[in-house]
Amino acid sequence: ITSVEDMTEAAQYDQVFAEYKENHRGNDDFVRSDCLPFDCDNDHSDDKKDWILPDDLADLMPGVSYVTYSSRNDNLQKGEKSPRPRFHAIFPIDRVTSAEEYALLKQKTAQLFPFFDHNALDAGRFFFGTEACKVIFQSGELNLTQFLACQEEEIPSPEEKKIIREGQRNT
């Protein structure tokens, strides 16, 4: 996927975001993937001001490439939840050849960004096709793997937290 047009075409079909042995979707048959899909149903809050929009990802993940497209339930009643923005986000990653590593990347991302659906973090996730979807194609200099590595570098180790540097005693 290299453009809005590519994603608009691909989004019409049910899809998975990994290669599986004999096209059998399942953790045991996972071969590889170079992108991570996420579902954002905005179920984390009923307050409109807390809802995440596809454009918000650029501010939350500066420099990261991604593509978003509206889900088939975008701005529709879903169960007991009121109509709200619902979309899929797909992020390029370094190629992964293990279902466990793939799922771990999804879990790390969902921990940082809890608005992504925590029930959709398995390696065999698929999305239903969506016609006439709204697509946003965001290019950046980082893929999600690189972004997550930068986030981990910024988290001080427990030993570093114990050190009180000059001028930092009240921090």
Short mmCIF file of C-alpha atoms in Angstrom, two decimals:
data_model
loop_
_atom_site.label_atom_id
_atom_site.label_comp_id
_atom_site.label_asym_id
_atom_site.label_seq_id
_atom_site.Cartn_x
_atom_site.Cartn_y
_atom_site.Cartn_z
CA ILE A 1 0.00 0.00 0.00
CA THR A 2 1.67 3.18 -1.16
CA SER A 3 -1.24 5.57 -1.66
CA VAL A 4 -4.79 6.50 -0.70
CA GLU A 5 -5.97 4.83 -3.90
CA ASP A 6 -4.19 1.55 -3.04
CA MET A 7 -5.77 1.45 0.42
CA THR A 8 -9.22 2.39 -0.87
CA GLU A 9 -9.03 -0.54 -3.29
CA ALA A 10 -7.66 -3.02 -0.72
CA ALA A 11 -10.11 -1.98 2.03
CA GLN A 12 -13.05 -3.27 -0.01
CA TYR A 13 -12.02 -6.84 0.77
CA ASP A 14 -11.77 -8.82 4.00
CA GLN A 15 -8.11 -8.85 4.86
CA VAL A 16 -5.35 -10.11 7.10
CA PHE A 17 -1.99 -8.44 7.51
CA ALA A 18 0.34 -11.41 7.58
CA GLU A 19 1.31 -14.41 5.49
CA TYR A 20 0.20 -17.82 6.76
CA LYS A 21 1.18 -21.36 5.74
CA GLU A 22 -1.27 -22.64 3.13
CA ASN A 23 -3.30 -19.45 3.69
CA HIS A 24 -4.58 -20.87 6.97
CA ARG A 25 -4.98 -18.00 9.43
CA GLY A 26 -3.72 -19.01 12.85
CA ASN A 27 -0.81 -18.52 15.22
CA ASP A 28 0.69 -21.92 14.39
CA ASP A 29 0.69 -21.09 10.67
CA PHE A 30 2.07 -17.55 10.95
CA VAL A 31 4.92 -16.98 8.47
CA ARG A 32 5.65 -13.25 8.47
CA SER A 33 4.33 -9.73 8.44
CA ASP A 34 5.67 -6.25 7.86
CA CYS A 35 2.71 -4.28 9.23
CA LEU A 36 0.58 -4.14 12.37
CA PRO A 37 -3.18 -3.53 12.19
CA PHE A 38 -5.17 -1.95 14.98
CA ASP A 39 -8.84 -1.34 15.53
CA CYS A 40 -10.01 1.91 17.14
CA ASP A 41 -13.69 1.79 18.07
CA ASN A 42 -13.39 4.63 20.63
CA ASP A 43 -14.97 2.35 23.24
CA HIS A 44 -12.55 3.64 25.90
CA SER A 45 -14.85 6.60 26.65
CA ASP A 46 -18.36 7.82 26.00
CA ASP A 47 -17.16 11.43 26.16
CA LYS A 48 -16.66 12.84 22.66
CA LYS A 49 -13.67 14.93 23.75
CA ASP A 50 -11.77 11.72 24.59
CA TRP A 51 -12.34 10.11 21.22
CA ILE A 52 -9.36 9.58 18.94
CA LEU A 53 -9.58 10.57 15.30
CA PRO A 54 -7.29 9.21 12.59
CA ASP A 55 -5.53 12.60 12.31
CA ASP A 56 -4.68 12.46 16.04
CA LEU A 57 -2.23 9.60 15.44
CA ALA A 58 0.24 11.98 13.75
CA ASP A 59 0.48 14.00 16.99
CA LEU A 60 0.60 10.94 19.23
CA MET A 61 3.25 9.19 17.11
CA PRO A 62 5.31 11.95 15.52
CA GLY A 63 7.24 10.87 12.44
CA VAL A 64 5.55 7.46 12.16
CA SER A 65 4.15 6.21 8.85
CA TYR A 66 0.66 4.75 8.87
CA VAL A 67 -2.56 4.44 6.94
CA THR A 68 -6.04 4.61 8.43
CA TYR A 69 -9.41 3.86 6.96
CA SER A 70 -12.90 4.03 8.40
CA SER A 71 -14.40 0.77 9.55
CA ARG A 72 -17.73 -0.56 8.37
CA ASN A 73 -19.25 0.59 11.70
CA ASP A 74 -17.89 4.14 11.49
CA ASN A 75 -20.35 6.56 13.11
CA LEU A 76 -22.99 3.84 13.52
CA GLN A 77 -24.62 2.45 16.66
CA LYS A 78 -22.67 -0.67 17.71
CA GLY A 79 -24.25 -2.68 20.49
CA GLU A 80 -24.96 -0.31 23.35
CA LYS A 81 -22.31 2.17 22.18
CA SER A 82 -23.47 5.35 20.50
CA PRO A 83 -22.35 6.28 16.99
CA ARG A 84 -18.71 7.39 17.09
CA PRO A 85 -15.61 7.45 14.90
CA ARG A 86 -14.39 3.91 14.27
CA PHE A 87 -11.38 3.17 12.13
CA HIS A 88 -8.53 0.81 11.39
CA ALA A 89 -4.89 1.85 11.58
CA ILE A 90 -2.09 -0.04 9.85
CA PHE A 91 1.54 0.65 10.69
CA PRO A 92 4.62 -0.54 8.80
CA ILE A 93 7.01 -2.52 11.03
CA ASP A 94 10.31 -4.33 10.65
CA ARG A 95 9.55 -7.79 9.24
CA VAL A 96 8.50 -10.25 11.94
CA THR A 97 8.57 -14.04 11.49
CA SER A 98 7.14 -15.14 14.85
CA ALA A 99 3.48 -14.97 15.92
CA GLU A 100 4.62 -14.41 19.50
CA GLU A 101 6.85 -11.46 18.57
CA TYR A 102 4.07 -10.05 16.39
CA ALA A 103 1.52 -10.26 19.22
CA LEU A 104 4.05 -8.73 21.64
CA LEU A 105 4.49 -5.71 19.34
CA LYS A 106 0.72 -5.30 19.28
CA GLN A 107 0.55 -5.53 23.08
CA LYS A 108 3.33 -2.94 23.55
CA THR A 109 1.56 -0.57 21.20
CA ALA A 110 -1.80 -1.07 22.94
CA GLN A 111 -0.17 -0.37 26.32
CA LEU A 112 1.14 2.95 25.03
CA PHE A 113 -2.11 3.74 23.23
CA PRO A 114 -4.97 2.20 25.21
CA PHE A 115 -7.62 3.47 22.80
CA PHE A 116 -6.74 0.59 20.44
CA ASP A 117 -9.06 -2.41 20.89
CA HIS A 118 -7.43 -4.77 23.40
CA ASN A 119 -9.61 -7.63 22.12
CA ALA A 120 -7.94 -7.41 18.70
CA LEU A 121 -4.29 -8.01 19.56
CA ASP A 122 -3.81 -11.56 18.32
CA ALA A 123 -1.57 -12.44 15.37
CA GLY A 124 -4.48 -13.76 13.32
CA ARG A 125 -6.61 -10.61 13.31
CA PHE A 126 -8.59 -9.82 10.19
CA PHE A 127 -10.74 -6.86 9.20
CA PHE A 128 -13.97 -7.00 7.23
CA GLY A 129 -14.01 -5.21 3.91
CA THR A 130 -15.33 -1.66 3.82
CA GLU A 131 -16.68 0.10 0.77
CA ALA A 132 -16.54 3.88 0.38
CA CYS A 133 -14.17 4.28 3.32
CA LYS A 134 -12.28 7.42 4.31
CA VAL A 135 -8.53 6.87 3.96
CA ILE A 136 -5.65 8.84 5.46
CA PHE A 137 -2.16 8.03 4.26
CA GLN A 138 0.54 9.46 6.55
CA SER A 139 4.16 9.16 5.49
CA GLY A 140 6.91 9.51 8.02
CA GLU A 141 10.54 8.69 8.55
CA LEU A 142 9.86 5.98 11.18
CA ASN A 143 8.04 2.69 11.17
CA LEU A 144 6.25 1.52 14.32
CA THR A 145 9.10 -0.80 15.38
CA GLN A 146 11.53 2.12 15.37
CA PHE A 147 9.08 4.34 17.26
CA LEU A 148 8.55 1.70 19.97
CA ALA A 149 12.33 1.26 20.34
CA CYS A 150 12.67 5.03 20.89
CA GLN A 151 9.94 4.92 23.55
CA GLU A 152 11.73 2.12 25.40
CA GLU A 153 15.00 4.11 25.37
CA GLU A 154 13.24 7.02 27.10
CA ILE A 155 11.94 4.88 29.97
CA PRO A 156 14.49 4.99 32.81
CA SER A 157 15.53 1.71 34.39
CA PRO A 158 14.72 1.15 38.09
CA GLU A 159 18.40 1.79 38.92
CA GLU A 160 18.34 5.12 37.05
CA LYS A 161 15.24 6.18 38.98
CA LYS A 162 17.15 5.79 42.28
CA ILE A 163 19.92 8.20 41.25
CA ILE A 164 19.35 11.79 42.34
CA ARG A 165 21.31 14.00 39.98
CA GLU A 166 22.58 17.45 40.91
CA GLY A 167 19.70 19.92 40.79
CA GLN A 168 17.10 17.14 40.70
CA ARG A 169 16.49 16.35 44.38
CA ASN A 170 12.83 17.49 44.26
CA THR A 171 12.05 15.80 40.96
#
